[in-house]
Amino acid sequence: MESPRLRVGQPITPEQFDELTDEQLARLVPKAYREFFPGKDFCADGYFYLHDGTAWSFYRGDFLDE
């Protein structure tokens, strides 16, 4: 199976989230925030919190507040 082409800010589906590895998911997060990505086991409903309390959503490909 061919790997999907992953780009920063690309929204994904819950099914894709389940299929991708932590390394692949990290590629979707802007570089400035990658250090805060805790791994998908620590993401709730496809998002994780940053140090300032905002949340990055893989399903939106952006911050939850935006």
PDB file of N, CA and C in Angstrom:
ATOM      1  N   MET A   1       0.841  -1.192   0.000  1.00  0.00           N
ATOM      2  CA  MET A   1       0.000   0.000   0.000  1.00  0.00           C
ATOM      3  C   MET A   1       0.879   1.246   0.000  1.00  0.00           C
ATOM      4  N   GLU A   2       0.529   2.204  -0.806  1.00  0.00           N
ATOM      5  CA  GLU A   2       1.310   3.423  -0.936  1.00  0.00           C
ATOM      6  C   GLU A   2       0.970   4.399   0.187  1.00  0.00           C
ATOM      7  N   SER A   3       1.975   5.070   0.727  1.00  0.00           N
ATOM      8  CA  SER A   3       1.753   6.040   1.789  1.00  0.00           C
ATOM      9  C   SER A   3       1.034   7.256   1.234  1.00  0.00           C
ATOM     10  N   PRO A   4       0.108   7.804   2.010  1.00  0.00           N
ATOM     11  CA  PRO A   4      -0.555   9.025   1.548  1.00  0.00           C
ATOM     12  C   PRO A   4       0.425  10.186   1.584  1.00  0.00           C
ATOM     13  N   ARG A   5       0.249  11.147   0.699  1.00  0.00           N
ATOM     14  CA  ARG A   5       1.093  12.334   0.683  1.00  0.00           C
ATOM     15  C   ARG A   5       0.592  13.260   1.794  1.00  0.00           C
ATOM     16  N   LEU A   6       1.436  13.530   2.766  1.00  0.00           N
ATOM     17  CA  LEU A   6       1.029  14.304   3.935  1.00  0.00           C
ATOM     18  C   LEU A   6       1.616  15.710   3.871  1.00  0.00           C
ATOM     19  N   ARG A   7       0.752  16.707   4.062  1.00  0.00           N
ATOM     20  CA  ARG A   7       1.180  18.103   4.039  1.00  0.00           C
ATOM     21  C   ARG A   7       0.735  18.797   5.317  1.00  0.00           C
ATOM     22  N   VAL A   8       1.529  19.733   5.764  1.00  0.00           N
ATOM     23  CA  VAL A   8       1.192  20.519   6.953  1.00  0.00           C
ATOM     24  C   VAL A   8      -0.169  21.170   6.752  1.00  0.00           C
ATOM     25  N   GLY A   9      -1.011  21.073   7.763  1.00  0.00           N
ATOM     26  CA  GLY A   9      -2.328  21.700   7.721  1.00  0.00           C
ATOM     27  C   GLY A   9      -3.366  20.931   6.934  1.00  0.00           C
ATOM     28  N   GLN A  10      -3.017  19.754   6.463  1.00  0.00           N
ATOM     29  CA  GLN A  10      -3.964  18.933   5.703  1.00  0.00           C
ATOM     30  C   GLN A  10      -4.957  18.305   6.667  1.00  0.00           C
ATOM     31  N   PRO A  11      -6.269  18.548   6.494  1.00  0.00           N
ATOM     32  CA  PRO A  11      -7.245  17.871   7.347  1.00  0.00           C
ATOM     33  C   PRO A  11      -7.356  16.401   6.970  1.00  0.00           C
ATOM     34  N   ILE A  12      -7.600  15.559   7.948  1.00  0.00           N
ATOM     35  CA  ILE A  12      -7.757  14.123   7.698  1.00  0.00           C
ATOM     36  C   ILE A  12      -9.037  13.634   8.365  1.00  0.00           C
ATOM     37  N   THR A  13      -9.462  12.464   7.980  1.00  0.00           N
ATOM     38  CA  THR A  13     -10.668  11.858   8.549  1.00  0.00           C
ATOM     39  C   THR A  13     -10.287  11.047   9.794  1.00  0.00           C
ATOM     40  N   PRO A  14     -11.266  10.726  10.633  1.00  0.00           N
ATOM     41  CA  PRO A  14     -10.986   9.861  11.784  1.00  0.00           C
ATOM     42  C   PRO A  14     -10.380   8.516  11.370  1.00  0.00           C
ATOM     43  N   GLU A  15     -10.796   7.979  10.224  1.00  0.00           N
ATOM     44  CA  GLU A  15     -10.252   6.717   9.749  1.00  0.00           C
ATOM     45  C   GLU A  15      -8.776   6.859   9.398  1.00  0.00           C
ATOM     46  N   GLN A  16      -8.423   7.955   8.732  1.00  0.00           N
ATOM     47  CA  GLN A  16      -7.018   8.211   8.399  1.00  0.00           C
ATOM     48  C   GLN A  16      -6.201   8.386   9.678  1.00  0.00           C
ATOM     49  N   PHE A  17      -6.768   9.081  10.653  1.00  0.00           N
ATOM     50  CA  PHE A  17      -6.081   9.293  11.925  1.00  0.00           C
ATOM     51  C   PHE A  17      -5.714   7.945  12.542  1.00  0.00           C
ATOM     52  N   ASP A  18      -6.643   7.012  12.523  1.00  0.00           N
ATOM     53  CA  ASP A  18      -6.397   5.684  13.097  1.00  0.00           C
ATOM     54  C   ASP A  18      -5.320   4.921  12.337  1.00  0.00           C
ATOM     55  N   GLU A  19      -5.242   5.123  11.032  1.00  0.00           N
ATOM     56  CA  GLU A  19      -4.307   4.375  10.196  1.00  0.00           C
ATOM     57  C   GLU A  19      -2.880   4.930  10.214  1.00  0.00           C
ATOM     58  N   LEU A  20      -2.733   6.232  10.445  1.00  0.00           N
ATOM     59  CA  LEU A  20      -1.413   6.861  10.376  1.00  0.00           C
ATOM     60  C   LEU A  20      -0.603   6.635  11.649  1.00  0.00           C
ATOM     61  N   THR A  21       0.707   6.600  11.486  1.00  0.00           N
ATOM     62  CA  THR A  21       1.605   6.459  12.634  1.00  0.00           C
ATOM     63  C   THR A  21       1.825   7.825  13.281  1.00  0.00           C
ATOM     64  N   ASP A  22       2.425   7.819  14.462  1.00  0.00           N
ATOM     65  CA  ASP A  22       2.753   9.084  15.129  1.00  0.00           C
ATOM     66  C   ASP A  22       3.650   9.947  14.245  1.00  0.00           C
ATOM     67  N   GLU A  23       4.616   9.325  13.606  1.00  0.00           N
ATOM     68  CA  GLU A  23       5.548  10.062  12.733  1.00  0.00           C
ATOM     69  C   GLU A  23       4.807  10.713  11.568  1.00  0.00           C
ATOM     70  N   GLN A  24       3.878   9.983  10.973  1.00  0.00           N
ATOM     71  CA  GLN A  24       3.104  10.528   9.859  1.00  0.00           C
ATOM     72  C   GLN A  24       2.200  11.662  10.334  1.00  0.00           C
ATOM     73  N   LEU A  25       1.581  11.493  11.479  1.00  0.00           N
ATOM     74  CA  LEU A  25       0.713  12.545  12.013  1.00  0.00           C
ATOM     75  C   LEU A  25       1.509  13.809  12.325  1.00  0.00           C
ATOM     76  N   ALA A  26       2.703  13.654  12.849  1.00  0.00           N
ATOM     77  CA  ALA A  26       3.531  14.817  13.192  1.00  0.00           C
ATOM     78  C   ALA A  26       3.810  15.671  11.958  1.00  0.00           C
ATOM     79  N   ARG A  27       3.878  15.065  10.794  1.00  0.00           N
ATOM     80  CA  ARG A  27       4.121  15.827   9.554  1.00  0.00           C
ATOM     81  C   ARG A  27       2.968  16.776   9.220  1.00  0.00           C
ATOM     82  N   LEU A  28       1.799  16.511   9.762  1.00  0.00           N
ATOM     83  CA  LEU A  28       0.631  17.361   9.495  1.00  0.00           C
ATOM     84  C   LEU A  28       0.605  18.608  10.374  1.00  0.00           C
ATOM     85  N   VAL A  29       1.401  18.608  11.436  1.00  0.00           N
ATOM     86  CA  VAL A  29       1.439  19.709  12.403  1.00  0.00           C
ATOM     87  C   VAL A  29       2.523  20.696  11.979  1.00  0.00           C
ATOM     88  N   PRO A  30       2.238  22.016  12.010  1.00  0.00           N
ATOM     89  CA  PRO A  30       3.293  22.986  11.683  1.00  0.00           C
ATOM     90  C   PRO A  30       4.530  22.767  12.555  1.00  0.00           C
ATOM     91  N   LYS A  31       5.707  22.946  11.972  1.00  0.00           N
ATOM     92  CA  LYS A  31       6.967  22.671  12.666  1.00  0.00           C
ATOM     93  C   LYS A  31       7.051  23.338  14.033  1.00  0.00           C
ATOM     94  N   ALA A  32       6.535  24.541  14.162  1.00  0.00           N
ATOM     95  CA  ALA A  32       6.611  25.276  15.426  1.00  0.00           C
ATOM     96  C   ALA A  32       5.879  24.574  16.563  1.00  0.00           C
ATOM     97  N   TYR A  33       4.960  23.659  16.228  1.00  0.00           N
ATOM     98  CA  TYR A  33       4.137  23.004  17.245  1.00  0.00           C
ATOM     99  C   TYR A  33       4.397  21.508  17.373  1.00  0.00           C
ATOM    100  N   ARG A  34       5.260  20.966  16.542  1.00  0.00           N
ATOM    101  CA  ARG A  34       5.504  19.518  16.556  1.00  0.00           C
ATOM    102  C   ARG A  34       6.034  19.013  17.884  1.00  0.00           C
ATOM    103  N   GLU A  35       6.836  19.823  18.559  1.00  0.00           N
ATOM    104  CA  GLU A  35       7.397  19.374  19.837  1.00  0.00           C
ATOM    105  C   GLU A  35       6.313  19.135  20.889  1.00  0.00           C
ATOM    106  N   PHE A  36       5.127  19.684  20.678  1.00  0.00           N
ATOM    107  CA  PHE A  36       4.033  19.529  21.634  1.00  0.00           C
ATOM    108  C   PHE A  36       3.130  18.348  21.315  1.00  0.00           C
ATOM    109  N   PHE A  37       3.318  17.733  20.132  1.00  0.00           N
ATOM    110  CA  PHE A  37       2.489  16.590  19.742  1.00  0.00           C
ATOM    111  C   PHE A  37       2.863  15.400  20.632  1.00  0.00           C
ATOM    112  N   PRO A  38       1.912  14.914  21.440  1.00  0.00           N
ATOM    113  CA  PRO A  38       2.219  13.866  22.416  1.00  0.00           C
ATOM    114  C   PRO A  38       2.119  12.433  21.883  1.00  0.00           C
ATOM    115  N   GLY A  39       1.767  12.283  20.613  1.00  0.00           N
ATOM    116  CA  GLY A  39       1.502  10.952  20.069  1.00  0.00           C
ATOM    117  C   GLY A  39      -0.002  10.733  20.032  1.00  0.00           C
ATOM    118  N   LYS A  40      -0.447   9.932  19.079  1.00  0.00           N
ATOM    119  CA  LYS A  40      -1.901   9.823  18.888  1.00  0.00           C
ATOM    120  C   LYS A  40      -2.621   9.163  20.056  1.00  0.00           C
ATOM    121  N   ASP A  41      -1.925   8.376  20.864  1.00  0.00           N
ATOM    122  CA  ASP A  41      -2.575   7.763  22.024  1.00  0.00           C
ATOM    123  C   ASP A  41      -3.028   8.802  23.045  1.00  0.00           C
ATOM    124  N   PHE A  42      -2.470  10.001  22.954  1.00  0.00           N
ATOM    125  CA  PHE A  42      -2.817  11.060  23.902  1.00  0.00           C
ATOM    126  C   PHE A  42      -3.665  12.152  23.266  1.00  0.00           C
ATOM    127  N   CYS A  43      -4.197  11.886  22.073  1.00  0.00           N
ATOM    128  CA  CYS A  43      -5.080  12.835  21.403  1.00  0.00           C
ATOM    129  C   CYS A  43      -6.526  12.458  21.705  1.00  0.00           C
ATOM    130  N   ALA A  44      -7.315  13.448  22.042  1.00  0.00           N
ATOM    131  CA  ALA A  44      -8.739  13.230  22.304  1.00  0.00           C
ATOM    132  C   ALA A  44      -9.529  13.703  21.087  1.00  0.00           C
ATOM    133  N   ASP A  45     -10.271  12.808  20.476  1.00  0.00           N
ATOM    134  CA  ASP A  45     -11.094  13.156  19.307  1.00  0.00           C
ATOM    135  C   ASP A  45     -10.287  13.844  18.211  1.00  0.00           C
ATOM    136  N   GLY A  46      -9.026  13.415  18.026  1.00  0.00           N
ATOM    137  CA  GLY A  46      -8.217  13.930  16.928  1.00  0.00           C
ATOM    138  C   GLY A  46      -7.549  15.264  17.180  1.00  0.00           C
ATOM    139  N   TYR A  47      -7.473  15.690  18.433  1.00  0.00           N
ATOM    140  CA  TYR A  47      -6.772  16.943  18.714  1.00  0.00           C
ATOM    141  C   TYR A  47      -5.913  16.800  19.961  1.00  0.00           C
ATOM    142  N   PHE A  48      -4.972  17.723  20.104  1.00  0.00           N
ATOM    143  CA  PHE A  48      -4.131  17.768  21.298  1.00  0.00           C
ATOM    144  C   PHE A  48      -3.899  19.220  21.680  1.00  0.00           C
ATOM    145  N   TYR A  49      -3.626  19.423  22.961  1.00  0.00           N
ATOM    146  CA  TYR A  49      -3.420  20.780  23.482  1.00  0.00           C
ATOM    147  C   TYR A  49      -1.967  21.198  23.406  1.00  0.00           C
ATOM    148  N   LEU A  50      -1.759  22.456  23.063  1.00  0.00           N
ATOM    149  CA  LEU A  50      -0.436  23.058  23.041  1.00  0.00           C
ATOM    150  C   LEU A  50      -0.131  23.661  24.402  1.00  0.00           C
ATOM    151  N   HIS A  51       1.093  24.132  24.576  1.00  0.00           N
ATOM    152  CA  HIS A  51       1.532  24.692  25.855  1.00  0.00           C
ATOM    153  C   HIS A  51       0.694  25.872  26.319  1.00  0.00           C
ATOM    154  N   ASP A  52       0.082  26.607  25.384  1.00  0.00           N
ATOM    155  CA  ASP A  52      -0.690  27.800  25.760  1.00  0.00           C
ATOM    156  C   ASP A  52      -2.182  27.518  25.920  1.00  0.00           C
ATOM    157  N   GLY A  53      -2.572  26.259  25.842  1.00  0.00           N
ATOM    158  CA  GLY A  53      -3.970  25.897  26.057  1.00  0.00           C
ATOM    159  C   GLY A  53      -4.803  25.813  24.791  1.00  0.00           C
ATOM    160  N   THR A  54      -4.261  26.260  23.651  1.00  0.00           N
ATOM    161  CA  THR A  54      -4.990  26.094  22.396  1.00  0.00           C
ATOM    162  C   THR A  54      -4.875  24.633  21.957  1.00  0.00           C
ATOM    163  N   ALA A  55      -5.725  24.236  21.051  1.00  0.00           N
ATOM    164  CA  ALA A  55      -5.735  22.840  20.620  1.00  0.00           C
ATOM    165  C   ALA A  55      -5.598  22.748  19.115  1.00  0.00           C
ATOM    166  N   TRP A  56      -4.753  21.815  18.659  1.00  0.00           N
ATOM    167  CA  TRP A  56      -4.573  21.539  17.231  1.00  0.00           C
ATOM    168  C   TRP A  56      -5.449  20.353  16.862  1.00  0.00           C
ATOM    169  N   SER A  57      -6.242  20.505  15.810  1.00  0.00           N
ATOM    170  CA  SER A  57      -7.142  19.453  15.362  1.00  0.00           C
ATOM    171  C   SER A  57      -6.661  18.855  14.040  1.00  0.00           C
ATOM    172  N   PHE A  58      -6.467  17.543  14.029  1.00  0.00           N
ATOM    173  CA  PHE A  58      -6.093  16.869  12.791  1.00  0.00           C
ATOM    174  C   PHE A  58      -7.270  16.826  11.823  1.00  0.00           C
ATOM    175  N   TYR A  59      -8.493  16.819  12.337  1.00  0.00           N
ATOM    176  CA  TYR A  59      -9.676  16.742  11.482  1.00  0.00           C
ATOM    177  C   TYR A  59      -9.953  18.061  10.765  1.00  0.00           C
ATOM    178  N   ARG A  60      -9.519  19.163  11.355  1.00  0.00           N
ATOM    179  CA  ARG A  60      -9.660  20.472  10.723  1.00  0.00           C
ATOM    180  C   ARG A  60      -8.391  20.878   9.987  1.00  0.00           C
ATOM    181  N   GLY A  61      -7.241  20.374  10.454  1.00  0.00           N
ATOM    182  CA  GLY A  61      -5.964  20.800   9.883  1.00  0.00           C
ATOM    183  C   GLY A  61      -5.624  22.199  10.339  1.00  0.00           C
ATOM    184  N   ASP A  62      -6.133  22.564  11.513  1.00  0.00           N
ATOM    185  CA  ASP A  62      -5.956  23.913  12.026  1.00  0.00           C
ATOM    186  C   ASP A  62      -6.260  23.893  13.522  1.00  0.00           C
ATOM    187  N   PHE A  63      -6.195  25.059  14.134  1.00  0.00           N
ATOM    188  CA  PHE A  63      -6.533  25.174  15.544  1.00  0.00           C
ATOM    189  C   PHE A  63      -8.048  25.073  15.730  1.00  0.00           C
ATOM    190  N   LEU A  64      -8.480  24.520  16.834  1.00  0.00           N
ATOM    191  CA  LEU A  64      -9.917  24.390  17.090  1.00  0.00           C
ATOM    192  C   LEU A  64     -10.605  25.735  17.179  1.00  0.00           C
ATOM    193  N   ASP A  65      -9.900  26.743  17.668  1.00  0.00           N
ATOM    194  CA  ASP A  65     -10.504  28.065  17.860  1.00  0.00           C
ATOM    195  C   ASP A  65     -10.654  28.863  16.568  1.00  0.00           C
ATOM    196  N   GLU A  66      -9.923  28.497  15.524  1.00  0.00           N
ATOM    197  CA  GLU A  66      -9.901  29.298  14.298  1.00  0.00           C
ATOM    198  C   GLU A  66     -11.121  29.030  13.449  1.00  0.00           C
TER     199      GLU A  66
END
